[in-house]
Every structure is written in C-alpha cells, then in structure tokens.
Amino acid sequence: SILKPKSPLDRACRIDILLQIAKNLIALNCFNGAWGIYVAVNSAEISRLKLSWKYISKKSRSINTELGIIFSVSRNYSNYQNRLDSVPSVPVVEMITKSLTMIEEGNPTITDDGLINVEKLRMLYETASFVRKFQQGKFKIQHNQDYINFLSCLNSGISSEDLYELS
C-alpha cells in the first residue's frame, strides 16, 4: 500500500504512519507486528524510494532507527530478547519457528545408541514454554478507528516483483 500512490509525499506519509504504528506496537509489546512493519519499510522496494525518504519526518526516522536497534541481529537478537520479559507480549513468530526448525533439523530424535534424544525434547519443551508464557495475561488496548481504517486498506495483493516495479 505504500507504493499505491505515485507521489513521493503521499508515500512518505504512509511510511510515517506505519512507523508510528510500529512504535505503538512496541509499547504494547506486540513485537511480531512491529517486526513486520520494520522489515517491510526497510525492504528493497521501499528503501529505494529516495524521494519519499526525503519527506520522512525526523521523528519517524528516529523510530526506524530505534526499531533497527531493537531487532538488530547482533548477539542473537539480544536487544529484542531483553524486551521480552513483560507479559502479555507477542513475540516475533519468525524467530520462534526458526528456533524450532534449528532444534528439529540439528538434533536427531533417536541417538546413535538407539535411545530417545531427551535433550532435543527438553529444547522443544523450553521453546513451547517460552511461547506459552506470553499467552498469560490480557492486553489493554483502546479502540482506535483511524488505525483500523488505515490497516484495513493495507493488503494490496501485489506480488513482490510488481512492488519492485512500482518503486
């Protein structure tokens, strides 16, 4: 939806709004949504919009920088991991599935001795417990019709190749 308008200013406004939403998602501990916005805004299709980025506010640039720090890959996403202490939270699902994949593919279910790999089962249990921890408690979210209206028009259904062409 960032690429729908032809005007760089209109595109910049959409980027500003999305970064503001990401900031609010971080405040709500909804890291999965903030991660999605951060990845989208910094994708090749959007980051190459030089004219649009000239119109991005300093506040939004600061938010994007802050998101970059939170989701930095350094020390195995330690900045992100350190923020996951509060409940309720929505962790980044992609990181959980990556952990599960690494556990599954990197560890045999049956050891060379023909025994069940209890260490693998322990790692799977720890990951499942980690996810379950965040399902405790309830979010206290106020209804915001402006966000709802904006988000409802985001799904463009355009392929990444077409998005790159639009940019």
PDB file of C-alpha atoms in Angstrom:
ATOM      1  CA  SER A   1       0.000   0.000   0.000  1.00  0.00           C
ATOM      2  CA  ILE A   2       2.991   2.342   0.377  1.00  0.00           C
ATOM      3  CA  LEU A   3       3.577   2.054  -3.347  1.00  0.00           C
ATOM      4  CA  LYS A   4      -0.009   2.687  -4.463  1.00  0.00           C
ATOM      5  CA  PRO A   5       0.295   6.490  -4.514  1.00  0.00           C
ATOM      6  CA  LYS A   6       2.569   7.900  -7.201  1.00  0.00           C
ATOM      7  CA  SER A   7       3.507  10.988  -5.197  1.00  0.00           C
ATOM      8  CA  PRO A   8       6.678  10.698  -3.066  1.00  0.00           C
ATOM      9  CA  LEU A   9       4.994  12.826  -0.384  1.00  0.00           C
ATOM     10  CA  ASP A  10       1.965  10.515  -0.217  1.00  0.00           C
ATOM     11  CA  ARG A  11       4.277   7.512   0.004  1.00  0.00           C
ATOM     12  CA  ALA A  12       6.234   9.214   2.781  1.00  0.00           C
ATOM     13  CA  CYS A  13       3.009   9.845   4.702  1.00  0.00           C
ATOM     14  CA  ARG A  14       2.197   6.150   4.564  1.00  0.00           C
ATOM     15  CA  ILE A  15       5.684   5.238   5.761  1.00  0.00           C
ATOM     16  CA  ASP A  16       5.348   7.760   8.610  1.00  0.00           C
ATOM     17  CA  ILE A  17       2.030   6.248   9.672  1.00  0.00           C
ATOM     18  CA  LEU A  18       3.390   2.700   9.579  1.00  0.00           C
ATOM     19  CA  LEU A  19       6.416   3.661  11.671  1.00  0.00           C
ATOM     20  CA  GLN A  20       4.128   5.368  14.176  1.00  0.00           C
ATOM     21  CA  ILE A  21       2.055   2.174  14.344  1.00  0.00           C
ATOM     22  CA  ALA A  22       5.239   0.140  14.887  1.00  0.00           C
ATOM     23  CA  LYS A  23       6.198   2.429  17.778  1.00  0.00           C
ATOM     24  CA  ASN A  24       2.787   1.853  19.361  1.00  0.00           C
ATOM     25  CA  LEU A  25       3.092  -1.889  18.805  1.00  0.00           C
ATOM     26  CA  ILE A  26       6.425  -1.893  20.641  1.00  0.00           C
ATOM     27  CA  ALA A  27       4.760  -0.021  23.515  1.00  0.00           C
ATOM     28  CA  LEU A  28       2.128  -2.793  23.606  1.00  0.00           C
ATOM     29  CA  ASN A  29       4.843  -5.500  23.448  1.00  0.00           C
ATOM     30  CA  CYS A  30       3.478  -6.643  20.079  1.00  0.00           C
ATOM     31  CA  PHE A  31       6.881  -7.381  18.619  1.00  0.00           C
ATOM     32  CA  ASN A  32       5.593  -9.528  15.767  1.00  0.00           C
ATOM     33  CA  GLY A  33       3.629  -6.638  14.244  1.00  0.00           C
ATOM     34  CA  ALA A  34       6.452  -4.150  14.783  1.00  0.00           C
ATOM     35  CA  TRP A  35       8.916  -6.600  13.195  1.00  0.00           C
ATOM     36  CA  GLY A  36       6.644  -6.953  10.148  1.00  0.00           C
ATOM     37  CA  ILE A  37       6.472  -3.193   9.677  1.00  0.00           C
ATOM     38  CA  TYR A  38      10.215  -2.784  10.213  1.00  0.00           C
ATOM     39  CA  VAL A  39      11.039  -5.468   7.645  1.00  0.00           C
ATOM     40  CA  ALA A  40       8.552  -4.033   5.129  1.00  0.00           C
ATOM     41  CA  VAL A  41       9.705  -0.421   5.480  1.00  0.00           C
ATOM     42  CA  ASN A  42      13.332  -1.483   5.089  1.00  0.00           C
ATOM     43  CA  SER A  43      12.696  -3.830   2.163  1.00  0.00           C
ATOM     44  CA  ALA A  44      14.384  -3.148  -1.169  1.00  0.00           C
ATOM     45  CA  GLU A  45      11.097  -1.972  -2.699  1.00  0.00           C
ATOM     46  CA  ILE A  46      10.631   0.732  -0.059  1.00  0.00           C
ATOM     47  CA  SER A  47      14.184   1.667   0.899  1.00  0.00           C
ATOM     48  CA  ARG A  48      14.979   2.609  -2.695  1.00  0.00           C
ATOM     49  CA  LEU A  49      12.291   5.333  -2.678  1.00  0.00           C
ATOM     50  CA  LYS A  50      14.868   8.115  -2.245  1.00  0.00           C
ATOM     51  CA  LEU A  51      12.427  10.945  -2.997  1.00  0.00           C
ATOM     52  CA  SER A  52       9.902   9.622  -0.482  1.00  0.00           C
ATOM     53  CA  TRP A  53      12.537   9.148   2.225  1.00  0.00           C
ATOM     54  CA  LYS A  54      13.434  12.851   1.896  1.00  0.00           C
ATOM     55  CA  TYR A  55       9.939  13.649   3.214  1.00  0.00           C
ATOM     56  CA  ILE A  56      10.075  11.252   6.177  1.00  0.00           C
ATOM     57  CA  SER A  57       9.944  13.171   9.440  1.00  0.00           C
ATOM     58  CA  LYS A  58      12.873  13.152  11.861  1.00  0.00           C
ATOM     59  CA  LYS A  59      10.576  11.522  14.402  1.00  0.00           C
ATOM     60  CA  SER A  60       9.814   8.639  12.031  1.00  0.00           C
ATOM     61  CA  ARG A  61      13.478   8.275  11.079  1.00  0.00           C
ATOM     62  CA  SER A  62      14.239   8.049  14.782  1.00  0.00           C
ATOM     63  CA  ILE A  63      11.562   5.363  15.228  1.00  0.00           C
ATOM     64  CA  ASN A  64      13.038   3.394  12.317  1.00  0.00           C
ATOM     65  CA  THR A  65      16.495   3.655  13.879  1.00  0.00           C
ATOM     66  CA  GLU A  66      15.113   2.526  17.241  1.00  0.00           C
ATOM     67  CA  LEU A  67      13.414  -0.459  15.580  1.00  0.00           C
ATOM     68  CA  GLY A  68      16.722  -1.286  13.907  1.00  0.00           C
ATOM     69  CA  ILE A  69      18.395  -1.342  17.315  1.00  0.00           C
ATOM     70  CA  ILE A  70      15.648  -3.474  18.864  1.00  0.00           C
ATOM     71  CA  PHE A  71      15.708  -6.003  16.018  1.00  0.00           C
ATOM     72  CA  SER A  72      19.463  -5.975  15.482  1.00  0.00           C
ATOM     73  CA  VAL A  73      20.857  -9.438  14.787  1.00  0.00           C
ATOM     74  CA  SER A  74      23.885  -8.766  16.983  1.00  0.00           C
ATOM     75  CA  ARG A  75      24.342 -11.182  19.860  1.00  0.00           C
ATOM     76  CA  ASN A  76      21.435 -13.315  18.634  1.00  0.00           C
ATOM     77  CA  TYR A  77      18.864 -10.510  18.802  1.00  0.00           C
ATOM     78  CA  SER A  78      19.808  -9.719  22.407  1.00  0.00           C
ATOM     79  CA  ASN A  79      18.119  -6.285  22.411  1.00  0.00           C
ATOM     80  CA  TYR A  80      14.860  -7.887  21.336  1.00  0.00           C
ATOM     81  CA  GLN A  81      15.304 -10.816  23.735  1.00  0.00           C
ATOM     82  CA  ASN A  82      15.845  -8.424  26.660  1.00  0.00           C
ATOM     83  CA  ARG A  83      12.485  -6.727  25.969  1.00  0.00           C
ATOM     84  CA  LEU A  84      10.546  -9.991  26.095  1.00  0.00           C
ATOM     85  CA  ASP A  85      10.288 -10.057  29.878  1.00  0.00           C
ATOM     86  CA  SER A  86       6.851  -8.488  30.150  1.00  0.00           C
ATOM     87  CA  VAL A  87       3.597 -10.362  29.777  1.00  0.00           C
ATOM     88  CA  PRO A  88       1.480 -10.210  27.753  1.00  0.00           C
ATOM     89  CA  SER A  89       3.665  -9.961  24.665  1.00  0.00           C
ATOM     90  CA  VAL A  90       3.506 -11.114  21.094  1.00  0.00           C
ATOM     91  CA  PRO A  91       6.970 -12.390  20.205  1.00  0.00           C
ATOM     92  CA  VAL A  92       8.270 -12.482  16.641  1.00  0.00           C
ATOM     93  CA  VAL A  93       6.811 -15.695  15.275  1.00  0.00           C
ATOM     94  CA  GLU A  94       9.509 -15.981  12.602  1.00  0.00           C
ATOM     95  CA  MET A  95      12.193 -16.223  15.282  1.00  0.00           C
ATOM     96  CA  ILE A  96      10.284 -18.932  17.155  1.00  0.00           C
ATOM     97  CA  THR A  97       9.792 -21.005  14.016  1.00  0.00           C
ATOM     98  CA  LYS A  98      13.471 -20.555  13.185  1.00  0.00           C
ATOM     99  CA  SER A  99      14.389 -21.891  16.643  1.00  0.00           C
ATOM    100  CA  LEU A 100      12.056 -24.858  16.251  1.00  0.00           C
ATOM    101  CA  THR A 101      13.494 -25.615  12.828  1.00  0.00           C
ATOM    102  CA  MET A 102      17.050 -25.494  14.150  1.00  0.00           C
ATOM    103  CA  ILE A 103      16.133 -27.808  17.025  1.00  0.00           C
ATOM    104  CA  GLU A 104      14.360 -30.241  14.704  1.00  0.00           C
ATOM    105  CA  GLU A 105      16.933 -30.317  11.921  1.00  0.00           C
ATOM    106  CA  GLY A 106      20.023 -30.017  14.090  1.00  0.00           C
ATOM    107  CA  ASN A 107      19.250 -32.777  16.555  1.00  0.00           C
ATOM    108  CA  PRO A 108      18.354 -36.396  15.883  1.00  0.00           C
ATOM    109  CA  THR A 109      15.230 -37.732  17.557  1.00  0.00           C
ATOM    110  CA  ILE A 110      16.969 -41.038  18.208  1.00  0.00           C
ATOM    111  CA  THR A 111      20.584 -41.049  19.400  1.00  0.00           C
ATOM    112  CA  ASP A 112      23.336 -43.215  17.928  1.00  0.00           C
ATOM    113  CA  ASP A 113      22.690 -45.602  20.836  1.00  0.00           C
ATOM    114  CA  GLY A 114      19.053 -46.071  19.717  1.00  0.00           C
ATOM    115  CA  LEU A 115      17.692 -44.025  22.634  1.00  0.00           C
ATOM    116  CA  ILE A 116      15.267 -41.105  22.549  1.00  0.00           C
ATOM    117  CA  ASN A 117      17.156 -37.810  22.435  1.00  0.00           C
ATOM    118  CA  VAL A 118      15.924 -36.302  25.691  1.00  0.00           C
ATOM    119  CA  GLU A 119      17.993 -33.142  25.149  1.00  0.00           C
ATOM    120  CA  LYS A 120      16.085 -32.432  21.926  1.00  0.00           C
ATOM    121  CA  LEU A 121      12.777 -32.929  23.728  1.00  0.00           C
ATOM    122  CA  ARG A 122      13.955 -30.585  26.506  1.00  0.00           C
ATOM    123  CA  MET A 123      14.784 -27.866  23.936  1.00  0.00           C
ATOM    124  CA  LEU A 124      11.371 -28.294  22.294  1.00  0.00           C
ATOM    125  CA  TYR A 125       9.702 -28.087  25.704  1.00  0.00           C
ATOM    126  CA  GLU A 126      11.609 -24.903  26.568  1.00  0.00           C
ATOM    127  CA  THR A 127      10.532 -23.287  23.296  1.00  0.00           C
ATOM    128  CA  ALA A 128       6.895 -24.305  23.842  1.00  0.00           C
ATOM    129  CA  SER A 129       7.048 -22.965  27.414  1.00  0.00           C
ATOM    130  CA  PHE A 130       8.516 -19.722  26.106  1.00  0.00           C
ATOM    131  CA  VAL A 131       5.552 -19.276  23.736  1.00  0.00           C
ATOM    132  CA  ARG A 132       3.019 -20.276  26.393  1.00  0.00           C
ATOM    133  CA  LYS A 133       4.428 -17.714  28.819  1.00  0.00           C
ATOM    134  CA  PHE A 134       3.293 -14.899  26.540  1.00  0.00           C
ATOM    135  CA  GLN A 135      -0.256 -16.189  26.363  1.00  0.00           C
ATOM    136  CA  GLN A 136      -0.767 -15.308  30.017  1.00  0.00           C
ATOM    137  CA  GLY A 137      -2.489 -12.038  30.815  1.00  0.00           C
ATOM    138  CA  LYS A 138      -4.596  -9.774  28.650  1.00  0.00           C
ATOM    139  CA  PHE A 139      -3.777  -6.784  26.504  1.00  0.00           C
ATOM    140  CA  LYS A 140      -5.371  -3.482  27.431  1.00  0.00           C
ATOM    141  CA  ILE A 141      -5.901  -1.883  24.043  1.00  0.00           C
ATOM    142  CA  GLN A 142      -8.085   1.102  23.319  1.00  0.00           C
ATOM    143  CA  HIS A 143     -10.144   1.112  20.132  1.00  0.00           C
ATOM    144  CA  ASN A 144      -8.649   3.481  17.533  1.00  0.00           C
ATOM    145  CA  GLN A 145     -10.780   3.780  14.408  1.00  0.00           C
ATOM    146  CA  ASP A 146      -8.089   5.718  12.497  1.00  0.00           C
ATOM    147  CA  TYR A 147      -5.650   2.802  12.811  1.00  0.00           C
ATOM    148  CA  ILE A 148      -8.349   0.302  11.932  1.00  0.00           C
ATOM    149  CA  ASN A 149      -9.291   2.241   8.793  1.00  0.00           C
ATOM    150  CA  PHE A 150      -5.660   2.575   7.735  1.00  0.00           C
ATOM    151  CA  LEU A 151      -4.806  -1.064   8.375  1.00  0.00           C
ATOM    152  CA  SER A 152      -7.902  -2.351   6.579  1.00  0.00           C
ATOM    153  CA  CYS A 153      -6.695  -0.834   3.293  1.00  0.00           C
ATOM    154  CA  LEU A 154      -3.115  -2.175   3.525  1.00  0.00           C
ATOM    155  CA  ASN A 155      -3.494  -5.577   1.907  1.00  0.00           C
ATOM    156  CA  SER A 156      -2.657  -4.856  -1.698  1.00  0.00           C
ATOM    157  CA  GLY A 157      -2.338  -8.418  -3.008  1.00  0.00           C
ATOM    158  CA  ILE A 158       0.522  -7.301  -5.269  1.00  0.00           C
ATOM    159  CA  SER A 159       3.480  -9.628  -5.883  1.00  0.00           C
ATOM    160  CA  SER A 160       6.961  -8.579  -4.752  1.00  0.00           C
ATOM    161  CA  GLU A 161       8.071  -8.347  -8.398  1.00  0.00           C
ATOM    162  CA  ASP A 162       5.244  -5.915  -9.163  1.00  0.00           C
ATOM    163  CA  LEU A 163       6.028  -3.954  -5.991  1.00  0.00           C
ATOM    164  CA  TYR A 164       9.633  -3.598  -7.104  1.00  0.00           C
ATOM    165  CA  GLU A 165       8.437  -2.323 -10.481  1.00  0.00           C
ATOM    166  CA  LEU A 166       6.147   0.202  -8.772  1.00  0.00           C
ATOM    167  CA  SER A 167       9.003   1.506  -6.677  1.00  0.00           C
TER     168      SER A 167
END
